[in-house]
Short mmCIF file of C-alpha atoms in Angstrom, two decimals:
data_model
loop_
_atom_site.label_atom_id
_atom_site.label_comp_id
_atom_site.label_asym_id
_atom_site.label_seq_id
_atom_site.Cartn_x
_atom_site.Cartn_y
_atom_site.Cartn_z
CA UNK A 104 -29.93 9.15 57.74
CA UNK A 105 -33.40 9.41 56.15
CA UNK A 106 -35.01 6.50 57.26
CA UNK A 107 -35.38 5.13 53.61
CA UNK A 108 -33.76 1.34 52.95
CA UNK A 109 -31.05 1.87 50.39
CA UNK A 110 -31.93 0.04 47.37
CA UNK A 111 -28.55 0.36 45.28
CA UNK A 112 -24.95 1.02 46.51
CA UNK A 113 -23.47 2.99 43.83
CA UNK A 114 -19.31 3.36 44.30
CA UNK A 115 -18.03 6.40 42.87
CA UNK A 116 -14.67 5.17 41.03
CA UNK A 117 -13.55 8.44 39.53
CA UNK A 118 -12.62 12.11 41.35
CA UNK A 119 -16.15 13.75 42.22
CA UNK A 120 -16.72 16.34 45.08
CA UNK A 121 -18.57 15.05 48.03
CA UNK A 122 -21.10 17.49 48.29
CA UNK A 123 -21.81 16.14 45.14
CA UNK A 124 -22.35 12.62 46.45
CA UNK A 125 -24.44 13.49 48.85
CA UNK A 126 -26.14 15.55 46.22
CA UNK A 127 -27.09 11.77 44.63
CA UNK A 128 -28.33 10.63 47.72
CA UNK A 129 -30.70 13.48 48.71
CA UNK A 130 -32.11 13.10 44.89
CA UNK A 131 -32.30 10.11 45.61
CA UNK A 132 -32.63 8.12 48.62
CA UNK A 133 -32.49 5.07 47.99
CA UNK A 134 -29.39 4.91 46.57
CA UNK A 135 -26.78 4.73 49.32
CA UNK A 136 -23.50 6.47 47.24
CA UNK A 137 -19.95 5.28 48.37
CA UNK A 138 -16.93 6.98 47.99
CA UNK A 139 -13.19 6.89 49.32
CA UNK A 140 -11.13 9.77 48.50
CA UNK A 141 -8.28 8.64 49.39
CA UNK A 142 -8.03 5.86 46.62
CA UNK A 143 -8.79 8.72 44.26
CA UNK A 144 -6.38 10.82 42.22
CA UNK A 145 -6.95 14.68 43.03
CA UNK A 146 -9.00 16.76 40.72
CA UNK A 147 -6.63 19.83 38.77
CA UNK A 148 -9.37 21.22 37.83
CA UNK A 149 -13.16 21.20 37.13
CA UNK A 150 -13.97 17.91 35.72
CA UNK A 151 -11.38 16.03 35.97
CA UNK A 152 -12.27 12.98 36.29
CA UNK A 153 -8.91 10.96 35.37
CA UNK A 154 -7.36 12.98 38.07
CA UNK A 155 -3.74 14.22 38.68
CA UNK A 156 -1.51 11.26 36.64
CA UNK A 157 1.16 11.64 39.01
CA UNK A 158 -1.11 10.27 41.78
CA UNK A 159 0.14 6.34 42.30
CA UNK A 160 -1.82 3.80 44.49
CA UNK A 161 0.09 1.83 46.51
CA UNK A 162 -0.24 -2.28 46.21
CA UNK A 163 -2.24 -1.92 49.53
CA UNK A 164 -4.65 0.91 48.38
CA UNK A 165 -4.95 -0.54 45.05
CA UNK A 166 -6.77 -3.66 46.53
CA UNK A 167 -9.03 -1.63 48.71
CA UNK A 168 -9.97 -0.04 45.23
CA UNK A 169 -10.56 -3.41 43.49
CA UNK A 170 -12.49 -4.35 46.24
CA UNK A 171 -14.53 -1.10 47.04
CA UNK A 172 -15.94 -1.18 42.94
CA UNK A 173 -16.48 -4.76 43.16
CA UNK A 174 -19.07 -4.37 46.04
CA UNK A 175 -20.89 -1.94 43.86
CA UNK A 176 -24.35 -2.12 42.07
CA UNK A 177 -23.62 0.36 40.14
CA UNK A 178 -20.79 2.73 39.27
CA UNK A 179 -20.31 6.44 38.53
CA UNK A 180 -17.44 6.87 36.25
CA UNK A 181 -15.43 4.02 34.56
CA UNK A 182 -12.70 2.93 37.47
CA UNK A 183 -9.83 5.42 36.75
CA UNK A 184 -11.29 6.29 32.99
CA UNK A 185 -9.29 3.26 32.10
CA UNK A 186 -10.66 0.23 29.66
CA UNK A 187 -8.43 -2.47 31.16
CA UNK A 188 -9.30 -1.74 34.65
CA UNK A 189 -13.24 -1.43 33.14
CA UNK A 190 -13.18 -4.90 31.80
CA UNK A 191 -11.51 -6.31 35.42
CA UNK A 192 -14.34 -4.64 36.96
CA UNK A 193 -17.15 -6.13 35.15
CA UNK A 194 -15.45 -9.21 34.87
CA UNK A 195 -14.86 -9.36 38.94
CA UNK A 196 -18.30 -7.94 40.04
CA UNK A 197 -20.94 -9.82 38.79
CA UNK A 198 -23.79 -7.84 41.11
CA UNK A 199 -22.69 -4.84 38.68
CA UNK A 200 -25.66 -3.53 37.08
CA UNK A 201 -25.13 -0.29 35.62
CA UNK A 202 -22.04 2.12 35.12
CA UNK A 203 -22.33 5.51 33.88
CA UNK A 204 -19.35 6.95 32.02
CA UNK A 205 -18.52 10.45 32.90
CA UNK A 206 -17.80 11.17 29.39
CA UNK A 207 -20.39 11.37 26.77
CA UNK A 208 -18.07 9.68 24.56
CA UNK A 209 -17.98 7.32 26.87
CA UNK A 210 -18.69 4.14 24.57
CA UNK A 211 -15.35 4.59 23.23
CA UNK A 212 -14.17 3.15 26.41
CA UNK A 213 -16.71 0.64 26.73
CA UNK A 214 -15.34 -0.81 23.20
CA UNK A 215 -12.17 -0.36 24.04
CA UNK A 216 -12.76 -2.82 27.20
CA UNK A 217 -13.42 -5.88 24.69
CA UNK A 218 -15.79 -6.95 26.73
CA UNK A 219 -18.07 -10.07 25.80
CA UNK A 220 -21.41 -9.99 24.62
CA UNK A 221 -22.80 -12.02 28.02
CA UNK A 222 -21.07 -8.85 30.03
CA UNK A 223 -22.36 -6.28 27.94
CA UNK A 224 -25.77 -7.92 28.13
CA UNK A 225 -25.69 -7.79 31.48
CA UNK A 226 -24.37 -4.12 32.56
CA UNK A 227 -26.37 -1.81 31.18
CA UNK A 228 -23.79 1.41 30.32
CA UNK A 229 -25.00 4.92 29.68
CA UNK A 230 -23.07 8.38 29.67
CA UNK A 231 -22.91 12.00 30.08
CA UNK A 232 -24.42 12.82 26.83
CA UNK A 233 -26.35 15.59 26.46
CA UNK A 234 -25.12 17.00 29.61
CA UNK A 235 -22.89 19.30 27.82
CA UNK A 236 -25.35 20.74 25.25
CA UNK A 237 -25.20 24.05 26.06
CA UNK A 238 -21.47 24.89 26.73
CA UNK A 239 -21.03 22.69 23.03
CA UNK A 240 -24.00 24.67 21.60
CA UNK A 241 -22.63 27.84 22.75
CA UNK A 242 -19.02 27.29 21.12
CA UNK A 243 -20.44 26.15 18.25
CA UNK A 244 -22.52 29.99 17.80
CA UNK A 245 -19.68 31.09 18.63
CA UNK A 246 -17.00 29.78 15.97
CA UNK A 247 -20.36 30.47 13.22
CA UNK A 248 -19.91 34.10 14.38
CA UNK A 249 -16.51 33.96 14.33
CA UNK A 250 -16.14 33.09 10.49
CA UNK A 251 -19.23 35.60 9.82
CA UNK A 252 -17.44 38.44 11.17
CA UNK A 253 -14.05 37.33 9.33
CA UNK A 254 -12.09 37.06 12.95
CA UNK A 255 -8.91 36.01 11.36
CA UNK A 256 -8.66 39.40 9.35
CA UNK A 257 -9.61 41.67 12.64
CA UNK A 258 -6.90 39.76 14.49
CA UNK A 259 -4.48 40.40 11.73
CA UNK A 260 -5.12 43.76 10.89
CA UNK A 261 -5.08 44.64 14.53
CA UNK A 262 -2.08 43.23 15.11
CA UNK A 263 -0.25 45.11 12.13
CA UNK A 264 -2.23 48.13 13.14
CA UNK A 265 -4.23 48.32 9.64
CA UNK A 266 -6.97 50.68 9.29
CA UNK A 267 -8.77 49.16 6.42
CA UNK A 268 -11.38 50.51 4.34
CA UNK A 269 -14.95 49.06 5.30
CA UNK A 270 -15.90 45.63 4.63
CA UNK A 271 -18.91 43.68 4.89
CA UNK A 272 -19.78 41.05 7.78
CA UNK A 273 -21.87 38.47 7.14
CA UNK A 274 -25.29 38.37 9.46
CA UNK A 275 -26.58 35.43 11.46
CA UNK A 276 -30.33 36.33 10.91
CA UNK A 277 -29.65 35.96 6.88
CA UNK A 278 -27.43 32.79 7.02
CA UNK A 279 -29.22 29.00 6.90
CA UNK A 280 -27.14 26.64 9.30
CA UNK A 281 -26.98 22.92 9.03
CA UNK A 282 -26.86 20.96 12.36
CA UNK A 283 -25.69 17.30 11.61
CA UNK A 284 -27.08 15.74 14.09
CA UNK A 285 -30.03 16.32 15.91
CA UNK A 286 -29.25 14.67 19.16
CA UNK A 287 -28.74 16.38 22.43
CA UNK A 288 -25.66 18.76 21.39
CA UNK A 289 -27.52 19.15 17.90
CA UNK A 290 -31.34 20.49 19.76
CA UNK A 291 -29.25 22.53 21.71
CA UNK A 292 -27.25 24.05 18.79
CA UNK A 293 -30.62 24.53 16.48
CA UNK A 294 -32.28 26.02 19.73
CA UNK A 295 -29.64 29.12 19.87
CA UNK A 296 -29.14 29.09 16.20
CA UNK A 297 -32.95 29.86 15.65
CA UNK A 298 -33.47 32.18 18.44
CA UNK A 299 -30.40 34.67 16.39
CA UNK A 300 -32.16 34.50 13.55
CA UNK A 301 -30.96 31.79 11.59
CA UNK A 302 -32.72 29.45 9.38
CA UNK A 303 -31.87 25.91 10.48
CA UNK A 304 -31.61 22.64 9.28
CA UNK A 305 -30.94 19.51 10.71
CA UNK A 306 -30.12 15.97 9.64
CA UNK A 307 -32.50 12.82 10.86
CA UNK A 308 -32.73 9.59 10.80
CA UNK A 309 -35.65 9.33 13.09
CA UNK A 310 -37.86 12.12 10.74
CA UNK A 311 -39.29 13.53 14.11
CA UNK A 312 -39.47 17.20 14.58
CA UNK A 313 -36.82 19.62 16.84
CA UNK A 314 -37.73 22.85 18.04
CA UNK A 315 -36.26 25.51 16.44
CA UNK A 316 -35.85 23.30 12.96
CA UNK A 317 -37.37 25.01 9.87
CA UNK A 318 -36.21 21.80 7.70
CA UNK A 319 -34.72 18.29 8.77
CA UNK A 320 -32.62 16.69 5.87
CA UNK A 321 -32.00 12.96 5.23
CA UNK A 322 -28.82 11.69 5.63
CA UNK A 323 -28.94 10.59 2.04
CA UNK A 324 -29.64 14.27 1.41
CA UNK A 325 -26.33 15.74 3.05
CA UNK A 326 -23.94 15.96 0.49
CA UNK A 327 -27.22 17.98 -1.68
CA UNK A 328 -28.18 20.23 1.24
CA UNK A 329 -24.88 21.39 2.40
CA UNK A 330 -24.22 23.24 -1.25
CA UNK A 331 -27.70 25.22 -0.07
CA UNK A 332 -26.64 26.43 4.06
CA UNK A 333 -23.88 28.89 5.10
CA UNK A 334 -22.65 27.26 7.85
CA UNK A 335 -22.21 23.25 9.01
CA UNK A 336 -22.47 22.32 12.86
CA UNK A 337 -21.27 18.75 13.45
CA UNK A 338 -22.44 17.44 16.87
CA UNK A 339 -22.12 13.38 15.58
CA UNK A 340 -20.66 10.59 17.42
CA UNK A 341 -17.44 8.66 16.55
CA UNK A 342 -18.57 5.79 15.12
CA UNK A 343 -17.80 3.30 12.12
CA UNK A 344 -20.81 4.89 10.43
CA UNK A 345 -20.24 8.52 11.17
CA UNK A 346 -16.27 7.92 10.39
CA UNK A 347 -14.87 10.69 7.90
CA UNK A 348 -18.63 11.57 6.60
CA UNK A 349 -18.09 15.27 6.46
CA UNK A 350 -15.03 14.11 3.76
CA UNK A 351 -13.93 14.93 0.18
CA UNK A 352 -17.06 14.46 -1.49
CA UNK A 353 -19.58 16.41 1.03
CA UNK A 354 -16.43 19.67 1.05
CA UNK A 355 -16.43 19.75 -2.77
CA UNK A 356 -20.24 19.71 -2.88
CA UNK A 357 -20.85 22.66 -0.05
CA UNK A 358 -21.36 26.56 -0.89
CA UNK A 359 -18.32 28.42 -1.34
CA UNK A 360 -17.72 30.48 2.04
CA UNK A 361 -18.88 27.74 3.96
CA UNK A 362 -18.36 27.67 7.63
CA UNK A 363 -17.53 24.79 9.84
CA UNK A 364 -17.66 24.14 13.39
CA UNK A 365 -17.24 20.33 15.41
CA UNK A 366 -18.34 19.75 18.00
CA UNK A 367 -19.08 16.26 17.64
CA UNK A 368 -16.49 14.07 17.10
CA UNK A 369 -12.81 14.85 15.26
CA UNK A 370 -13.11 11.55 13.26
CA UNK A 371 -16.46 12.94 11.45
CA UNK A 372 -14.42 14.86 9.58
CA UNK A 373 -11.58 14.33 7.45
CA UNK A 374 -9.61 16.59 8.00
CA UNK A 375 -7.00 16.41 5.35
CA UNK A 376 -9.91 16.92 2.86
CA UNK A 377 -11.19 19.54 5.30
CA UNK A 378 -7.44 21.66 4.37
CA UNK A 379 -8.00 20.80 1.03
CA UNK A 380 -11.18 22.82 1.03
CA UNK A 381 -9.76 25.55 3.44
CA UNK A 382 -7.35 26.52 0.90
CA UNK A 383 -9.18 26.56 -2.56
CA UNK A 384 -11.75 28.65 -0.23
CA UNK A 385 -14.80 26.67 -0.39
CA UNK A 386 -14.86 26.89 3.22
CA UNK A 387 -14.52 29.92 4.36
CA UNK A 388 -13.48 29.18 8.15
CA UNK A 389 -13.45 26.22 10.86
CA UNK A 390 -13.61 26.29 14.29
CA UNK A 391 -12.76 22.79 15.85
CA UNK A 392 -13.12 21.78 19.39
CA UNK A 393 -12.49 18.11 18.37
CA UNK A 394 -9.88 16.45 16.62
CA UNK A 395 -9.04 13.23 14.74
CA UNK A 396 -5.76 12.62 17.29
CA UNK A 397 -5.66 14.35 20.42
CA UNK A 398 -3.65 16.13 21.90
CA UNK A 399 -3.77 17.75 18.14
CA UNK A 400 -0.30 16.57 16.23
CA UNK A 401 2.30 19.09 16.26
CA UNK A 402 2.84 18.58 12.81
CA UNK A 403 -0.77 19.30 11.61
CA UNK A 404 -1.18 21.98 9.27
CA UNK A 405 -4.49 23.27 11.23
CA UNK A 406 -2.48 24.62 14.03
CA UNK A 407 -1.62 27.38 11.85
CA UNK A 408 -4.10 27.70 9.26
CA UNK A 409 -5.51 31.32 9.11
CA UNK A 410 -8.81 29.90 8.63
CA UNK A 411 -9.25 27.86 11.40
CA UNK A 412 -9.73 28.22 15.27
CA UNK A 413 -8.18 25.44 17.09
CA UNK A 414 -10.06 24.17 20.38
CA UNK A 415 -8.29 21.76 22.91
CA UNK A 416 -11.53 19.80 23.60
CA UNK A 417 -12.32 22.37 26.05
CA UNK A 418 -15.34 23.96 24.75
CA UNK A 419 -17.75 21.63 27.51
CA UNK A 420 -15.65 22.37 30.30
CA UNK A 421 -17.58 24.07 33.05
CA UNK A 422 -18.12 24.64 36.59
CA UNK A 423 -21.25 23.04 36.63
CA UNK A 424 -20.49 20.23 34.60
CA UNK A 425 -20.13 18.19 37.90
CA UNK A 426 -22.65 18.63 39.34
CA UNK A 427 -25.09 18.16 36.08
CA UNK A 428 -23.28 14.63 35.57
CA UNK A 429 -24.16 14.12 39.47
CA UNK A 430 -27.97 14.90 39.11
CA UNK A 431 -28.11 12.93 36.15
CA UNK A 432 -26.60 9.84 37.33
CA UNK A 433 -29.30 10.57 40.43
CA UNK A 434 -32.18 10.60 37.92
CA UNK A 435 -31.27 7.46 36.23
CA UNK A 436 -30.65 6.02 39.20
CA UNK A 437 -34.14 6.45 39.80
CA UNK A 438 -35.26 5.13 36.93
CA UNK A 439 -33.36 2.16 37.02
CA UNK A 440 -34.92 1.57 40.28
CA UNK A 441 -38.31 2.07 39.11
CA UNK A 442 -37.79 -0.24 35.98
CA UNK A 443 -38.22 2.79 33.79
CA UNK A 444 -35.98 3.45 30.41
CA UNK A 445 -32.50 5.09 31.41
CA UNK A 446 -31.23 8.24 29.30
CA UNK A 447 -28.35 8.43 27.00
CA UNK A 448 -27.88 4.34 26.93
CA UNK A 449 -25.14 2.94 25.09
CA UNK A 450 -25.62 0.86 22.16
CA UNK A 451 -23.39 -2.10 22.43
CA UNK A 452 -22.85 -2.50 18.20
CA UNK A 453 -22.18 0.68 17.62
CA UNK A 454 -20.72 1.69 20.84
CA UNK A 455 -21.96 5.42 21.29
#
């Protein structure tokens, strides 16, 4: 014990490690960080926060659950990464004053609760976001290199043995890139784009400057600046706004040879417009960690489109992403605490 007087009990209600929550506590001490294991579904694998699904709770262990995320002030990780058992939890604890969601989608959940505007008014929610910026940014240089370098026709002629004649590769340091979205993800992405070379863009609502930005485009502006860039990152949130904006008219407007990586959200783009524009070649190759449906339907035609690179929403997974998720709820914490602004809130209209 340090000596300090606890000033928030924070129950952790999904898997986390608990080096980890004593990491929280020795970031900060005065939050006193709670945490039975045994009410919590095994881990099968970094991050897992929804645990193994064949792990039941018994009618006995279930109560001590309800009862152990009730007590809290605050909570890391929506109880089981479930809405209904969310809006029980807010509903039944009325001390609750702040949840972090493990995911950085997280508001999705938070919608998905239905809870009232008195309860949503009174917990404040925030998420992982940003967290995962440079894993995302990473994948997203990654499937821009990918199209440059024409992977689909290495991997084919390798596999037939083919020993073409020379062909050209695109280069990184001649090619403009369009971030849409210059949020966490989206700094991170123009960050590594500039420092290969690139010329970058970015879209903005705000008008204030990123690092690593050579031009920030209106979003009025996207469906004229995409026919100027060689490559599109999406990084955008799923939200009513944002819903199928990268769709049939922004495709047929964008530079032949285009190339396309989310790592946003799948319902940015439409993606049967997104075939559409595959085939007749304007876009030249996709690489998708995200999805409209996941797990990605068996049926869809992406699964086996040459041109695309299919991504189980895996590209954030890392070791580390624990423990990052850890120290951040342990920052806000503190600022919560001090009355200061917490990062990465949710906004309850728009729910991201």
């Amino acid at each position: 014990m340090t000596g300090i007087e606890k000033e928030l009990r924070a129950v952790v209600a999904v898997p986390l490690p608990e080096d980890l929550c004593r990491l929280i506590e020795e970031i900060e001490p005065r939050v006193e960080v709670i945490s039975d294991h045994a009410l919590l579904p095994p881990m099968r694998g970094p991050a897992d926060w929804s645990g193994d699904p064949e792990y039941t709770r018994t009618p006995s262990q279930q109560q001590a659950f309800d009862e152990l995320v009730d007590s809290a002030d605050a909570l890391f990780g929506i109880p089981d990464v479930d809405a209904e058992a969310l809006a029980r939890t807010v509903t039944a604890n009325t001390r609750l004053r702040w949840i972090m969601t493990t995911a950085a989608g997280g508001g999705a959940t938070v919608k998905a609760a239905g809870l009232d505007r008195d309860a949503l008014d009174r917990v404040i929610f925030t998420t992982s976001a940003g967290v995962h910026g440079g894993p995302l940014a990473e994948f997203a240089v990654f499937g821009v290199m990918a199209g440059a370098k024409n992977l689909p026709r290495l991997l084919a002629d390798q596999g037939t043995r083919t020993w073409p004649d020379r062909w050209e590769m695109r280069q990184l340091d001649e090619m403009t890139v369009l971030v849409v979205g210059l949020g966490g993800i989206g700094a991170e992405c123009a960050r590594r784009f500039h420092g290969l070379g690139a010329r970058v863009w970015g879209t903005t609502r705000s008008g204030e400057p990123v690092a690593g930005v050579d031009r920030l485009v209106r979003m009025e502006e996207l469906t004229e600046a995409v026919a100027e860039v060689d490559a599109i990152i999406v990084t955008l949130p799923g939200t009513a706004q944002t819903h199928h904006l990268i769709g049939a008219e922004v495709l047929a407007a964008v530079k032949p040879g285009a190339i396309i990586a989310n790592v946003g959200r799948g319902s940015v783009i439409d993606e049967d417009a997104l075939l559409g524009a595959l085939d007749d070649g304007r876009v030249a190759f996709a690489a998708l960690d995200v999805f409209e449906q996941e797990p990605l339907d068996q049926t869809s035609a992406l699964w086996t489109h040459p041109n695309v690179l299919v991504s189980p929403h895996t590209a954030a997974l890392s070791a580390k992403e624990e423990e990052r998720i850890a120290r951040r709820f342990a920052e806000n914490a503190g600022r919560l605490l001090d009355g200061r602004p917490l990062m990465s809130v949710v906004d309850t209209e728009e729910f991201y």
